[in-house]
Coordinates of C-alpha atoms and ligand atoms in Angstrom, one line a residue:
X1 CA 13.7 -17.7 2.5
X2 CA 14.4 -14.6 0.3
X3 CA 13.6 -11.5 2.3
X4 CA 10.8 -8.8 0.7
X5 CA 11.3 -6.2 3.1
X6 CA 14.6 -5.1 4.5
X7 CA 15.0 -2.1 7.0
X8 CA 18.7 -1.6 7.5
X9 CA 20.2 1.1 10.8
X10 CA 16.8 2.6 10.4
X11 CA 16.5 5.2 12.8
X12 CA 13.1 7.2 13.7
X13 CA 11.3 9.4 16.5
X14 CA 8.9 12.0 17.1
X15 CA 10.5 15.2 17.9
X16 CA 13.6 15.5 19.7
X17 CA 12.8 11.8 20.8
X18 CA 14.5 9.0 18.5
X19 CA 12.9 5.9 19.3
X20 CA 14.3 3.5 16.6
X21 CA 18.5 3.2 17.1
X22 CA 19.0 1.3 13.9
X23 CA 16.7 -1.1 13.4
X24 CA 17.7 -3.6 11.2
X25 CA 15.0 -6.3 9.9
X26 CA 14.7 -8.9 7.2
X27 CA 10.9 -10.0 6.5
X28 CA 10.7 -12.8 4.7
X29 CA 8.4 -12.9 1.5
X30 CA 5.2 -15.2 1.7
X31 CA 5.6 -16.0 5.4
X32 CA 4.9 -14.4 9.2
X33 CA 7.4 -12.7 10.9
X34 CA 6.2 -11.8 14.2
X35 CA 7.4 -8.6 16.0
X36 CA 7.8 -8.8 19.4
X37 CA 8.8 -6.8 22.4
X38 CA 7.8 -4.5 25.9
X39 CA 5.6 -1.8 26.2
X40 CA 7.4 1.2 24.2
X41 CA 9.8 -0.8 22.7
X42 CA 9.6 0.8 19.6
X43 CA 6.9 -1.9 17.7
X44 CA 4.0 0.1 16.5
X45 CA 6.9 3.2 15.3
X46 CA 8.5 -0.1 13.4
X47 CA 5.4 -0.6 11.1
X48 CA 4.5 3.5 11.0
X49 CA 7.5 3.6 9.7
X50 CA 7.0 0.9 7.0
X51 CA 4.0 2.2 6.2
X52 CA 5.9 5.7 5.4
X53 CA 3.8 7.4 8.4
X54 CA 7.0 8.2 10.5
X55 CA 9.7 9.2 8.3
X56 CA 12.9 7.7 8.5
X57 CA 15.9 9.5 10.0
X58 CA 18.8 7.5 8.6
X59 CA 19.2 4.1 7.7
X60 CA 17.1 2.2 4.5
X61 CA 14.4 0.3 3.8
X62 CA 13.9 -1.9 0.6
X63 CA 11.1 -3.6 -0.6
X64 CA 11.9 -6.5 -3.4
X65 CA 15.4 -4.7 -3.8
X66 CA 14.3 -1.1 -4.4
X67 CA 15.0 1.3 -1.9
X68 CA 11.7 3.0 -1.2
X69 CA 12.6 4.7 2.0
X70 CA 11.8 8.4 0.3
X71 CA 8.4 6.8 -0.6
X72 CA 4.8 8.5 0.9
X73 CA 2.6 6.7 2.4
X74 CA 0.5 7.2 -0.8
X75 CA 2.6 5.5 -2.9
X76 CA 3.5 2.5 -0.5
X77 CA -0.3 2.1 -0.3
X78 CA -0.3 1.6 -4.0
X79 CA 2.7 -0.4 -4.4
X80 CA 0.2 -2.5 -1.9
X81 CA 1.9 -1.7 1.6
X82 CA -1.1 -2.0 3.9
X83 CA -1.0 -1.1 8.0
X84 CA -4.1 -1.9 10.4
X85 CA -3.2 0.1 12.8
X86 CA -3.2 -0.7 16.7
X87 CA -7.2 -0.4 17.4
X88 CA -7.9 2.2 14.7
X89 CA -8.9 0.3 12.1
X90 CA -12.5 1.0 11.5
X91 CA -14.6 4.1 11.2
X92 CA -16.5 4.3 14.2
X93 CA -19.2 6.4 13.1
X94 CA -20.1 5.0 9.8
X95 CA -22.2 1.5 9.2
X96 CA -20.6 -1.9 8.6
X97 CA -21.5 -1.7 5.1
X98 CA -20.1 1.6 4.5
X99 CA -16.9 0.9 6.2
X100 CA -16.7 -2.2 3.6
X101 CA -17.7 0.1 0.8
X102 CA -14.8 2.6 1.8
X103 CA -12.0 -0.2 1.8
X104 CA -13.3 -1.8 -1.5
X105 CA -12.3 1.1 -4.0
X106 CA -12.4 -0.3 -7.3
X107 CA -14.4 -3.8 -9.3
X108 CA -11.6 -6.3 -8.5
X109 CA -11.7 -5.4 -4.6
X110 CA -15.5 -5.7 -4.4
X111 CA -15.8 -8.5 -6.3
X112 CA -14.3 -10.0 -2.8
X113 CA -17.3 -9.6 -0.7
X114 CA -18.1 -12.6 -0.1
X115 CA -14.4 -13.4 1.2
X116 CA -15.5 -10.7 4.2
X117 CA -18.5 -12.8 4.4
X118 CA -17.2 -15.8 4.2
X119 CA -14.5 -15.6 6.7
X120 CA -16.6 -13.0 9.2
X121 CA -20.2 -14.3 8.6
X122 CA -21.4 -12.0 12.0
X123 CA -20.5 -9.1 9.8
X124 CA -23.2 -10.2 6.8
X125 CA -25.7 -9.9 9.9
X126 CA -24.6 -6.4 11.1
X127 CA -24.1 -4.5 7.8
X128 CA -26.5 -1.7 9.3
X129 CA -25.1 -1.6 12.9
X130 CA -22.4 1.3 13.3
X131 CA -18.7 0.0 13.8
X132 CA -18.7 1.6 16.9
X133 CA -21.3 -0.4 18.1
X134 CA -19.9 -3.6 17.1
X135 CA -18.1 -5.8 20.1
X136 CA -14.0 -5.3 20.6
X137 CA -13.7 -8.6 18.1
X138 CA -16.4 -7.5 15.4
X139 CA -14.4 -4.4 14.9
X140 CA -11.6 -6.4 14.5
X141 CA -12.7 -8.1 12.0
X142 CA -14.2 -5.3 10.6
X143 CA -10.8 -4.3 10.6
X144 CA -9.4 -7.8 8.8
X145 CA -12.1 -7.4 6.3
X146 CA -10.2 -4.4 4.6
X147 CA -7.3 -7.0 4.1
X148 CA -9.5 -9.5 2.8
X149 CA -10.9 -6.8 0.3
X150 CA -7.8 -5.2 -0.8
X151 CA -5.7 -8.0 -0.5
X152 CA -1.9 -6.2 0.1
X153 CA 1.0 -7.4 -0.7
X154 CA 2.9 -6.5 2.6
X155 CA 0.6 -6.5 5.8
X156 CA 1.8 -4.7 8.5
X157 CA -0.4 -5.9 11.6
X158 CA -0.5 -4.1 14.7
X159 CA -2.2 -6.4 17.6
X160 CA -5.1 -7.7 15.9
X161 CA -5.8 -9.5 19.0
X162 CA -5.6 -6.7 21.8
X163 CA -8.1 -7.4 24.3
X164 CA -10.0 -10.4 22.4
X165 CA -11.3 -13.7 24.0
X166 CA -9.2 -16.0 22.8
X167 CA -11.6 -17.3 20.3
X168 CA -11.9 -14.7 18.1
X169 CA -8.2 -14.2 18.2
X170 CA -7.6 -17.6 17.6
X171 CA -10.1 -17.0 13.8
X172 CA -8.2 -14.1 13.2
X173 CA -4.7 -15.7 13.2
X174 CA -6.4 -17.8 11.1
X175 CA -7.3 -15.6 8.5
X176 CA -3.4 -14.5 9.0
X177 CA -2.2 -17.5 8.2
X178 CA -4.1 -18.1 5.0
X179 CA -3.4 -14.6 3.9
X180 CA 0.5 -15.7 4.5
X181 CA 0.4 -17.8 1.6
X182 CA 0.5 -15.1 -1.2
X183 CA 1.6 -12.4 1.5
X184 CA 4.3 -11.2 3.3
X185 CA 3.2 -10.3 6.9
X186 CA 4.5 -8.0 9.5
X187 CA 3.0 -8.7 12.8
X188 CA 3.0 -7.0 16.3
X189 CA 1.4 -9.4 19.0
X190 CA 0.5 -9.4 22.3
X191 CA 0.4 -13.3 22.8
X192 CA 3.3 -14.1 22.5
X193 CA 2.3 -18.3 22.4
X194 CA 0.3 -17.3 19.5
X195 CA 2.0 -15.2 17.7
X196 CA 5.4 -17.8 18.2
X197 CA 3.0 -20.6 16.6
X198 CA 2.0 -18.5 13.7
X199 CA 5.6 -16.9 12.6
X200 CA 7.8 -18.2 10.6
X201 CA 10.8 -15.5 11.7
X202 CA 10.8 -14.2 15.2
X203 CA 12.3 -10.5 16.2
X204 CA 12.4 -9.0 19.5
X205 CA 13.1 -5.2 19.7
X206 CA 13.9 -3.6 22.8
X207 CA 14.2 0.1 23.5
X208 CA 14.6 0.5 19.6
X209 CA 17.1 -1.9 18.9
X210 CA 16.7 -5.7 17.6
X211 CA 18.0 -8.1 20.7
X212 CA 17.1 -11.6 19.0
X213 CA 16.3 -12.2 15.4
X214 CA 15.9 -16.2 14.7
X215 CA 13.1 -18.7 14.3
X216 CA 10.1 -19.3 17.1
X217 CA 11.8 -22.4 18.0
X218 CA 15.1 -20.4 19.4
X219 CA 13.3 -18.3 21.2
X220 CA 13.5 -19.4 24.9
X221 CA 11.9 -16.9 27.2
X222 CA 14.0 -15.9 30.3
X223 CA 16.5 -13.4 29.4
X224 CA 14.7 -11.9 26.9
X225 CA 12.8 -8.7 27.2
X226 CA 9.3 -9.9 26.7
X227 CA 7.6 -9.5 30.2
X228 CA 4.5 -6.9 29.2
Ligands
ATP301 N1 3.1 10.0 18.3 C1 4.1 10.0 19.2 N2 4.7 11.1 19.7 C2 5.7 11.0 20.6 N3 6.2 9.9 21.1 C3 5.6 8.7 20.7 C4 4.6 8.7 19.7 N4 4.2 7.4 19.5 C5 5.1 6.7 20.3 N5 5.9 7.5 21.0 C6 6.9 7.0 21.9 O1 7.8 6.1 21.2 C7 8.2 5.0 22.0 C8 7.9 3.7 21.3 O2 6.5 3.7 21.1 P1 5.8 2.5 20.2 O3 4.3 2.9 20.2 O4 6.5 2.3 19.0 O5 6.0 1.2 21.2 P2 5.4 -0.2 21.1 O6 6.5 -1.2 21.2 O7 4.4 -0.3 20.0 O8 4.6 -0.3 22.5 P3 3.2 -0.9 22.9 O9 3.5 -2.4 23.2 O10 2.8 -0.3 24.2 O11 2.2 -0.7 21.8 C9 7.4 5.2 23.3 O12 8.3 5.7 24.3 C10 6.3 6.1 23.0 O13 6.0 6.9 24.1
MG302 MG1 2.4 -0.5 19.9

């Protein structure tokens, strides 16, 4: 597997505080790779900092071979870098429609409607109803539906599934995996069984730094610093 992303001795914080020792990652192109790790271990800065929201402090980061760690956010998001953040996702305030209507921007991206509809059909059925409104897994697929529309080419997924029954977690890894077939995808998990049976590449960071890097099936719980 040729990696798309690579993030080599990237270090990052907030303030005085570095939280990311030199983090280095390989993500695979077209595939999962699941991030995984305890409370604070430095996950959710990982993808920020992908998505060019944290800056990094040293290290690199390349995306197919160019070095794009001086890259804004603005520009990732156009080179089709796309981060659903860690339950932020939607606009609470605004309808379902107009939350769909703010991630489709342009022809190509509305012309996939009926994707959002297709793969969400409670959505087609709440279009008036604010996001706010919606349950804990409408929103999340609220949230999936700007994927669906915009359709990046590196998804950076920050627990989709964080407080979900495991049904509607179980569609939404579903929608994951399709989307891994012309994707490369990023993901941050809180079920771990899931998350191991969806990625193709596991990594485990713990207090900024990467402790095992190596395929779900290697990954044999005990030692490793996964207890949340
Ligand atoms: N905006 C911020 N300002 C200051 N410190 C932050 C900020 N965001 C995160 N941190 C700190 O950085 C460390 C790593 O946080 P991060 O959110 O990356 O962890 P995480 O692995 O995603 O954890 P969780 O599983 O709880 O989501 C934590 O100690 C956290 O308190
Ligand atoms: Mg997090």
């Amino acid at each position: 597997m040729s990696a798309d992303l690579v993030l080599t001795g990237l270090r990052a914080g907030y303030g005085a505080v570095e939280v990311l020792h030199g983090v280095d990652l390989a993500v695979p192109a077209k595939a999962v790779t699941a991030l995984l790790g305890r409370n604070g271990a430095g996950k959710s800065t990982t993808l920020a900092a992908v998505a060019g929201l944290v800056p990094a402090r040293a290290g690199s980061m390349t995306w197919r071979g160019e070095d794009i760690t001086g890259w804004s956010t603005r520009r990732r998001s156009q080179e089709g870098v796309l981060l659903v953040p860690e339950r932020r996702g939607v606009f609470p305030d605004l309808t379902v429609r107009d939350n769909l209507a703010v991630f489709a921007v342009d022809d190509a991206e509305r012309a996939r409607m009926n994707d959002v509809f297709a793969a969400f059909p409670v959505l087609e059925s709440r279009l008036d109803q604010r996001a706010g409104s919606l349950s804990g897994g409408e929103q999340q697929m609220l949230a999936m539906s700007r994927v669906l529309l915009q359709r990046p080419q590196l998804l950076l997924l920050d627990e989709v599934s964080f407080g979900l029954a495991p049904q509607v977690t179980a569609l939404l890894l579903h929608v994951v995996a399709e989307l891994a077939r012309d994707c490369t995808v990023l993901l941050v998990e809180q079920y771990i069984e899931d998350a191991l049976r969806l990625a193709d590449v596991v990594y485990v960071l713990d207090r900024g730094t990467v402790v095992f890097a190596g395929e779900p099936g290697e990954l044999r719980g005990g030692s490793l610093p996964l207890a949340r």
